[in-house]
Each structure stands twice: as structure tokens, then as C-alpha cells.
Coordinates of C-alpha atoms in Angstrom, one line a residue:
M930 CA 68.3 -0.8 41.1
Y931 CA 68.5 0.7 37.6
P932 CA 71.6 2.2 36.1
G933 CA 72.0 6.1 35.7
N934 CA 68.8 8.1 35.8
L935 CA 66.6 5.4 34.4
Q936 CA 63.8 4.6 36.8
A937 CA 61.3 1.8 37.0
I938 CA 57.8 2.4 35.5
P939 CA 55.1 0.8 37.5
G940 CA 53.3 -2.0 35.7
K941 CA 49.9 -0.5 35.6
K942 CA 51.2 2.8 34.3
Y943 CA 53.1 1.1 31.5
C944 CA 49.9 -0.8 30.4
S945 CA 47.9 2.4 30.3
I946 CA 50.4 4.1 28.0
L947 CA 50.5 1.1 25.7
V948 CA 46.7 1.1 25.4
C949 CA 46.7 4.8 24.5
V950 CA 49.3 4.3 21.8
L951 CA 47.3 1.4 20.3
I952 CA 44.1 3.6 20.2
L953 CA 45.9 6.5 18.5
F954 CA 47.4 4.1 16.0
S955 CA 44.0 2.5 15.2
F956 CA 42.3 5.9 14.8
S957 CA 45.1 7.2 12.5
F958 CA 44.9 4.1 10.3
T959 CA 41.1 4.2 10.1
W960 CA 41.0 7.9 9.2
Y961 CA 43.6 7.4 6.5
Y962 CA 41.5 4.5 5.0
W963 CA 38.2 6.4 5.1
R964 CA 39.9 9.5 3.5
D965 CA 41.2 7.5 0.5
S966 CA 38.2 5.3 -0.1
D967 CA 34.6 5.6 -1.4
W968 CA 33.1 3.8 1.5
H969 CA 30.9 5.8 3.9
P970 CA 29.4 4.8 7.3
V971 CA 25.9 5.4 5.9
M972 CA 26.2 2.2 4.0
L973 CA 26.0 0.3 7.2
L974 CA 22.4 1.5 7.5
S975 CA 21.2 0.0 4.3
C976 CA 20.5 -3.7 3.6
K977 CA 19.6 -3.1 0.0
D978 CA 21.9 -2.7 -3.0
D979 CA 21.9 0.1 -5.6
S980 CA 19.5 -1.8 -7.9
F981 CA 16.8 -1.6 -5.2
K982 CA 17.4 2.2 -4.8
N983 CA 17.2 2.6 -8.6
N984 CA 14.0 0.6 -8.8
L985 CA 12.5 2.5 -5.9
T986 CA 13.3 5.8 -7.7
S987 CA 11.8 4.5 -10.9
L988 CA 8.6 3.5 -9.1
T989 CA 8.2 6.7 -7.3
G990 CA 8.8 8.6 -10.5
Q991 CA 6.2 6.6 -12.3
L992 CA 3.7 7.3 -9.6
K993 CA 4.4 11.0 -9.8
N994 CA 3.9 11.0 -13.6
D995 CA 0.7 9.1 -13.6
D996 CA -2.2 11.2 -14.7
I997 CA -4.7 10.3 -12.0
G998 CA -7.1 13.1 -12.8
R999 CA -9.9 14.5 -10.7
M1000 CA -12.8 12.3 -9.5
V1001 CA -16.1 13.7 -8.3
Y1002 CA -18.3 11.4 -6.3
E1003 CA -20.6 11.4 -3.3
K1004 CA -18.7 11.4 0.0
P1005 CA -19.0 8.1 1.9
Q1006 CA -21.2 8.4 5.0
T1007 CA -19.8 6.8 8.1
L1008 CA -23.1 6.4 9.8
K1009 CA -25.0 5.4 6.7
P1010 CA -24.2 1.9 5.4
Q1011 CA -24.8 1.2 1.7
R1012 CA -27.0 -1.8 2.4
T1013 CA -28.8 -3.0 5.6
D1014 CA -30.7 -5.9 4.1
V1015 CA -27.7 -8.1 3.4
L1016 CA -24.4 -9.0 5.1
L1017 CA -21.6 -6.8 3.7
V1018 CA -18.6 -8.1 5.6
T1019 CA -17.5 -11.4 7.1
P1020 CA -16.3 -12.0 10.6
W1021 CA -12.7 -12.1 9.2
L1022 CA -13.3 -8.7 7.6
A1023 CA -13.6 -9.9 4.0
P1024 CA -16.1 -7.8 2.0
I1025 CA -19.2 -9.4 0.4
I1026 CA -19.9 -7.8 -2.9
W1027 CA -23.4 -6.6 -3.5
N1028 CA -24.9 -4.0 -5.8
G1029 CA -24.5 -0.6 -4.1
S1030 CA -21.5 -1.7 -1.9
Y1031 CA -18.8 -0.2 -4.1
N1032 CA -18.1 2.6 -6.6
S1033 CA -17.0 1.1 -10.0
D1034 CA -15.5 4.4 -11.2
I1035 CA -13.1 4.6 -8.3
L1036 CA -12.2 0.9 -8.7
N1037 CA -11.6 1.1 -12.4
A1038 CA -9.3 4.1 -11.9
Q1039 CA -7.3 2.2 -9.4
F1040 CA -6.9 -0.9 -11.5
H1041 CA -6.1 1.1 -14.6
Q1042 CA -3.2 2.7 -12.8
R1043 CA -1.8 -0.8 -12.3
D1044 CA -2.5 -1.9 -15.9
V1045 CA -4.1 -5.1 -14.6
R1046 CA -4.5 -8.1 -16.9
V1047 CA -7.2 -10.6 -16.2
G1048 CA -7.4 -14.2 -17.3
L1049 CA -10.8 -16.0 -17.5
T1050 CA -10.7 -19.9 -17.6
V1051 CA -13.5 -22.2 -18.8
F1052 CA -13.7 -25.8 -19.6
A1053 CA -15.5 -26.8 -22.8
I1054 CA -15.1 -30.6 -22.9
K1055 CA -17.2 -32.8 -25.3
K1056 CA -20.7 -31.4 -25.7
Y1057 CA -20.0 -28.4 -23.5
V1058 CA -18.2 -26.8 -26.4
I1059 CA -21.7 -25.6 -27.6
F1060 CA -21.8 -23.1 -24.8
V1061 CA -18.5 -21.3 -25.7
K1062 CA -20.0 -18.9 -28.3
T1063 CA -22.7 -17.5 -26.0
F1064 CA -20.3 -17.4 -23.1
I1065 CA -17.7 -15.3 -24.9
E1066 CA -20.1 -13.1 -26.7
T1067 CA -21.9 -12.1 -23.5
A1068 CA -18.6 -11.7 -21.7
E1069 CA -17.6 -9.1 -24.4
K1070 CA -20.6 -7.1 -23.4
Y1071 CA -20.3 -7.3 -19.6
F1072 CA -17.0 -8.7 -18.3
M1073 CA -14.1 -6.5 -17.3
L1074 CA -15.0 -3.8 -19.9
G1075 CA -12.1 -1.5 -20.6
H1076 CA -9.5 -3.9 -19.2
K1077 CA -7.1 -6.4 -20.7
V1078 CA -8.6 -9.9 -20.8
N1079 CA -7.4 -13.3 -21.9
Y1080 CA -10.1 -16.0 -22.4
Y1081 CA -8.5 -19.4 -21.7
V1082 CA -10.7 -22.1 -23.1
F1083 CA -9.7 -25.7 -22.2
T1084 CA -11.2 -28.1 -24.7
D1085 CA -10.8 -31.4 -26.5
L1086 CA -12.5 -30.0 -29.6
P1087 CA -10.5 -26.9 -30.6
N1088 CA -11.8 -27.1 -34.2
D1089 CA -15.4 -26.7 -33.0
I1090 CA -14.8 -23.3 -31.5
T1091 CA -15.9 -20.6 -34.0
N1092 CA -14.2 -17.3 -34.6
I1093 CA -15.5 -14.6 -32.2
T1094 CA -14.9 -10.9 -32.6
L1095 CA -13.2 -9.5 -29.6
G1096 CA -12.5 -6.0 -28.4
E1097 CA -9.1 -4.3 -28.2
G1098 CA -6.7 -5.9 -25.6
R1099 CA -8.8 -9.1 -25.4
N1100 CA -7.6 -12.5 -26.6
L1101 CA -9.1 -15.9 -27.0
I1102 CA -6.6 -18.7 -26.3
I1103 CA -7.5 -22.3 -27.0
L1104 CA -5.8 -24.9 -24.7
E1105 CA -6.2 -28.4 -26.0
V1106 CA -6.6 -31.0 -23.4
Q1107 CA -7.7 -34.6 -23.3
A1108 CA -11.3 -35.7 -22.6
Y1109 CA -12.3 -38.1 -19.9
K1110 CA -15.1 -40.6 -20.0
K1111 CA -16.9 -39.3 -16.9
W1112 CA -17.9 -35.7 -16.4
Q1113 CA -17.0 -36.1 -12.8
E1114 CA -13.4 -36.9 -13.9
V1115 CA -13.3 -33.7 -16.0
S1116 CA -14.7 -31.7 -13.1
M1117 CA -12.0 -33.1 -10.8
R1118 CA -9.1 -32.8 -13.3
R1119 CA -9.8 -29.2 -14.0
M1120 CA -8.2 -28.3 -10.7
E1121 CA -5.0 -30.0 -11.8
M1122 CA -5.1 -28.3 -15.2
I1123 CA -5.6 -24.8 -13.8
R1124 CA -2.8 -25.5 -11.3
D1125 CA -0.4 -26.7 -14.0
F1126 CA -1.1 -23.9 -16.5
S1127 CA -0.9 -21.3 -13.7
A1128 CA 2.7 -22.3 -13.1
K1129 CA 3.8 -22.6 -16.7
K1130 CA 1.7 -20.1 -18.6
F1131 CA -0.8 -17.9 -16.7
I1132 CA 1.8 -16.5 -14.3
Y1133 CA 3.6 -14.9 -17.2
E1134 CA 0.5 -13.5 -19.0
V1135 CA -2.0 -12.2 -16.4
D1136 CA -2.3 -10.9 -12.9
Y1137 CA -5.6 -12.4 -11.8
L1138 CA -7.6 -15.5 -12.7
V1139 CA -11.3 -15.9 -12.8
C1140 CA -12.4 -19.5 -13.0
L1141 CA -15.9 -20.1 -14.3
D1142 CA -18.3 -22.7 -15.7
V1143 CA -19.0 -22.4 -19.4
D1144 CA -22.7 -23.3 -19.4
M1145 CA -23.6 -19.8 -18.3
R1146 CA -24.0 -16.3 -19.7
F1147 CA -23.3 -12.8 -18.6
S1148 CA -26.3 -10.6 -18.2
D1149 CA -25.0 -7.6 -16.3
D1150 CA -21.7 -5.9 -15.5
V1151 CA -19.0 -7.9 -13.8
G1152 CA -15.9 -5.8 -13.3
V1153 CA -12.8 -5.3 -11.1
E1154 CA -14.9 -5.2 -8.0
I1155 CA -14.6 -9.0 -7.9
L1156 CA -10.8 -9.1 -7.9
S1157 CA -8.9 -9.8 -4.7
D1158 CA -6.1 -12.1 -3.5
V1159 CA -8.5 -15.1 -3.4
F1160 CA -12.3 -14.9 -3.8
G1161 CA -15.2 -17.3 -3.7
T1162 CA -18.9 -17.0 -4.6
L1163 CA -22.0 -17.8 -2.6
H1164 CA -23.9 -20.7 -4.0
P1165 CA -27.3 -19.5 -5.0
S1166 CA -29.0 -22.6 -3.5
F1167 CA -27.6 -22.0 0.0
Y1168 CA -27.3 -18.3 0.6
G1169 CA -29.9 -18.3 3.4
K1170 CA -29.4 -21.9 4.7
T1171 CA -28.0 -23.2 7.9
R1172 CA -24.8 -25.3 8.4
G1173 CA -27.0 -28.4 8.6
D1174 CA -28.3 -27.7 5.1
F1175 CA -24.9 -27.3 3.5
T1176 CA -24.0 -30.3 1.4
Y1177 CA -20.4 -30.5 2.6
E1178 CA -18.6 -33.8 2.5
R1179 CA -19.5 -35.6 5.8
N1180 CA -17.3 -38.7 5.5
P1181 CA -14.5 -38.2 8.1
K1182 CA -12.2 -40.4 6.0
S1183 CA -12.3 -37.9 3.1
E1184 CA -9.9 -35.1 2.7
A1185 CA -12.9 -32.9 2.0
Y1186 CA -14.5 -33.6 5.3
I1187 CA -16.1 -30.7 7.2
P1188 CA -17.6 -31.4 10.7
A1189 CA -21.3 -30.5 11.3
D1190 CA -20.4 -27.7 13.6
E1191 CA -18.1 -25.9 11.2
G1192 CA -18.5 -23.9 8.1
D1193 CA -19.1 -20.2 7.1
F1194 CA -20.8 -20.3 3.8
Y1195 CA -21.4 -22.8 1.0
Y1196 CA -19.2 -21.7 -2.0
A1197 CA -20.0 -22.6 -5.6
G1198 CA -17.4 -24.6 -7.4
G1199 CA -18.0 -22.8 -10.7
Y1200 CA -16.9 -19.3 -9.7
F1201 CA -13.7 -18.6 -7.9
G1202 CA -10.4 -16.8 -8.5
G1203 CA -7.7 -14.5 -7.3
T1204 CA -4.1 -13.7 -8.1
V1205 CA -2.3 -16.4 -10.1
E1206 CA -0.2 -17.3 -7.1
E1207 CA -3.2 -17.8 -4.8
V1208 CA -5.2 -19.7 -7.4
Y1209 CA -2.2 -22.0 -7.8
K1210 CA -2.3 -22.7 -4.0
L1211 CA -6.0 -23.3 -4.0
T1212 CA -6.0 -25.7 -7.0
N1213 CA -2.9 -27.5 -5.8
F1214 CA -4.6 -28.2 -2.5
C1215 CA -7.8 -29.4 -4.1
H1216 CA -6.0 -31.6 -6.6
N1217 CA -3.7 -33.2 -4.0
A1218 CA -6.7 -33.8 -1.7
M1219 CA -8.6 -35.5 -4.5
M1220 CA -5.7 -37.7 -5.4
T1221 CA -5.3 -38.7 -1.7
D1222 CA -9.0 -39.7 -1.6
K1223 CA -8.7 -41.5 -4.9
E1224 CA -6.0 -43.7 -3.4
K1225 CA -8.4 -44.5 -0.6
N1226 CA -11.1 -45.2 -3.2
L1227 CA -13.1 -42.2 -2.0
E1228 CA -14.9 -39.6 -4.0
A1229 CA -16.2 -36.5 -2.3
I1230 CA -20.0 -35.9 -2.7
W1231 CA -19.7 -32.9 -5.0
H1232 CA -16.2 -33.5 -6.4
D1233 CA -14.1 -30.4 -6.8
E1234 CA -16.7 -28.2 -5.1
S1235 CA -16.4 -30.2 -1.9
Y1236 CA -12.6 -29.7 -1.8
L1237 CA -13.0 -26.0 -2.6
N1238 CA -15.3 -25.6 0.4
K1239 CA -12.8 -27.4 2.6
Y1240 CA -10.0 -25.0 1.4
F1241 CA -12.1 -21.9 2.0
L1242 CA -13.0 -23.1 5.5
Y1243 CA -9.3 -23.0 6.6
H1244 CA -7.9 -20.5 4.1
K1245 CA -10.5 -17.8 4.3
P1246 CA -11.2 -15.9 1.0
T1247 CA -10.2 -12.2 1.1
K1248 CA -13.4 -11.3 -0.8
I1249 CA -16.8 -13.1 -1.4
L1250 CA -19.1 -12.5 -4.3
S1251 CA -22.8 -12.5 -3.5
C1252 CA -25.2 -14.6 -5.5
E1253 CA -25.7 -11.6 -7.9
Y1254 CA -22.7 -13.1 -9.5
L1255 CA -24.1 -16.6 -9.9
W1256 CA -27.8 -17.1 -10.3
D1257 CA -30.4 -19.3 -11.9
N1258 CA -33.5 -17.4 -13.2
S1259 CA -35.7 -20.4 -12.4
F1260 CA -35.3 -19.4 -8.8
G1261 CA -37.3 -16.2 -9.4
V1262 CA -36.0 -12.8 -8.2
P1263 CA -36.0 -12.3 -4.4
G1264 CA -36.2 -8.7 -3.2
F1265 CA -32.6 -8.4 -2.1
L1266 CA -31.3 -9.4 -5.5
K1267 CA -30.9 -6.1 -7.3
R1268 CA -28.9 -7.4 -10.2
R1269 CA -28.4 -10.8 -11.9
R1270 CA -24.9 -10.6 -13.5
F1271 CA -24.1 -14.2 -14.4
V1272 CA -26.9 -16.7 -15.0
A1273 CA -27.3 -20.3 -15.9
V1274 CA -28.2 -21.2 -19.5
P1275 CA -31.3 -23.4 -19.7
K1276 CA -30.3 -26.9 -20.8
N1277 CA -31.2 -30.5 -20.6
H1278 CA -28.6 -32.0 -18.3
H1279 CA -29.3 -35.6 -19.5
Q1280 CA -28.3 -34.6 -23.0
I1281 CA -25.1 -33.0 -21.8
R1282 CA -24.1 -35.4 -19.1
N1283 CA -25.4 -38.3 -17.0
K1284 CA -25.3 -37.7 -13.3
R1285 CA -27.0 -37.8 -10.0
E1286 CA -28.4 -34.3 -9.8
H1287 CA -27.6 -32.0 -6.9
P1288 CA -30.4 -29.5 -6.3
F1289 CA -29.5 -26.7 -8.7
Q1290 CA -25.9 -28.0 -8.9
S1291 CA -25.2 -26.6 -12.4
Y1292 CA -22.4 -24.6 -10.9
T1293 CA -19.8 -27.3 -10.4

């Protein structure tokens, strides 16, 4: 019994009233906090800060302000491929670049919008310094015309490189390095040097790297059509060969080993490239594999080229350059070869280096 008119409130009813009171109190408190603060629920939907929004606004504004201009060109034909005499795409959908497979005007416009900077690396060690002048002079006529280019020349003889007149936005940068007794050691160490300079220098100066042999000359246009995340080049001695003909490293103990039933193409060691980040990955792999083999007293059959082919087997290039981009005129001119853009300079190998000669292996 309860005194006076006070009556007992059943337990369940009492709990319900208490819950309602708590809900009303929470709602009132929350509303008061929202009303007097700058916080808004929409913030819950964003995982980015204001700097991201500002950068995004800046980027979209820049795109709107770019003067792209009109471009008039022939419409692509879905049922009419540009070439039917050569392979234009790999099984992993990487394009193979041949004359007639691209429109340079469209590509130049796209790359100019991005203000792309290209670095070109060559090694001119010991007697190879004699090739620098011809290499740079012909590059000025044909390589990446209208784009910003840094020529990076690795050499042990910086005083032997003569002054060469360069176009606007193009620079010659001499990187002094030590010489090694054997040319094979130079060939193998260049992967290490490209890797190291990619991390400490190239990454801050260029967007793409093109890594070439110096004992060559440009003889036709080589432009932004070659650029991609990571690209390789068909070796001119093996473009029509079978896997059995490829001179991969066949020693299972070597880090460069490729089994007889594997392999897509045979890539030239003297012509590869990509973004600085991807070139760093490639050269780091090759150098580490070489050092591992060296500890086992092993040397791959074609040195850095063997490791490059191993890398491209399991890390497919995103673009492949046809042998138009690497040719030896002593091979003649087959019908499918419409242009010879980068060709070997005739030379006496025995005067330049002593080596066991790979058939036409001037490109390593």
C-alpha cells in the first residue's frame, strides 16, 4: 500500500518513460550543439581535407583554361586496321608501335597539355665517348622535337665531350662516373647507375626516361609515341624468330633464367624506358639479380640484356617499339620496315672493345 493518492507505477511503464526522457534530452543537446557550431553532417561523407578540394578545384580550372584548339584529322575506321602485315597489339593489350599505327599530331597535343619532360640517358665510357657528338646532333634533328629534353651522358671523360648547340628547352647534362676494366662490367653497372640517379636526380627533373646505346644515330622521327609506363624494343635480330632461337639465359641457376617454353619477344638491352618510377623498378630488379648471380660466380649470357628480358617476361611492358626504332642497315630493308628511325653507326668492334660477339649484338 502507498500513502495518500500515490499509486504504484508498473516497472515496464516506468522504464518506457525513462527512455523517452533520455531520447528527448539527447536530441535537445545535439540540436543545441549543431546550431552553435560550424560542423555539418556532410563532412561525414568526405575522407579528404580542404587541401584536396582546393587542389581539385585548381586542376579542373586549369583544364578549363587550357587552349586545346581544334584538330582536324581523318576519322579512325573501326573495320579498317592501320596495318595488316605486322602485329599491332600483344596478347596483354600493349600496343606495338609501327609507322602508320598512330597520329603524331594528336599525341603531341596531348603531351603538350601535360608539359612533359623527357630524359635521355647514354653511357659514353672510355672510347665510346667518340659517339656522343653524332648521337646528340642527330637527336636534335629527330628526337622529341618540340618537347623538353635533358640529355644525361654518363662518362669517365667529361672533358672529351665537345660543346653542342641545343634547341630551346633542351639541356646536356654530364654525369661523371668511374670506368671499369671490362666493357661487360660497364654494361652491367649501368643498371645500377640509372637506378641510383633515378632516385636522387631524375625523379626531380623529368617525367619519362629513355635509355639508349650511344653508338647509334637518329635517322628519322622519334617522338612521344614511344612513351608509356614502361616500354621495351624488339631486337632487330629476332623479330621473326621462334622461342628456340631467342638467346635467353638458359642456366637454371641464374636469376636471368627463362625456360625454353616461355617468352614473348626478345627485347634489346639498348633501348628501353618509361616513367622514372617504372625505370627505377626495372633497373633495381636487373641490378639486384646481377649481384645475386655475381655472388654465385655466374654471369648471364648477354649481361644486362638477359636480365631485362627476364624482367619483361614477368612484368609485361605497357608498350613495345617495333624494330623501326632500332635497326642495323647492314640487314637490308625488309618490306614491312617503312622507316628506320634509330640505326647503328658502322664501327670496328675490336677497336672499341674486346668481346665474344653476339650476332648483331651491338644493342646491349
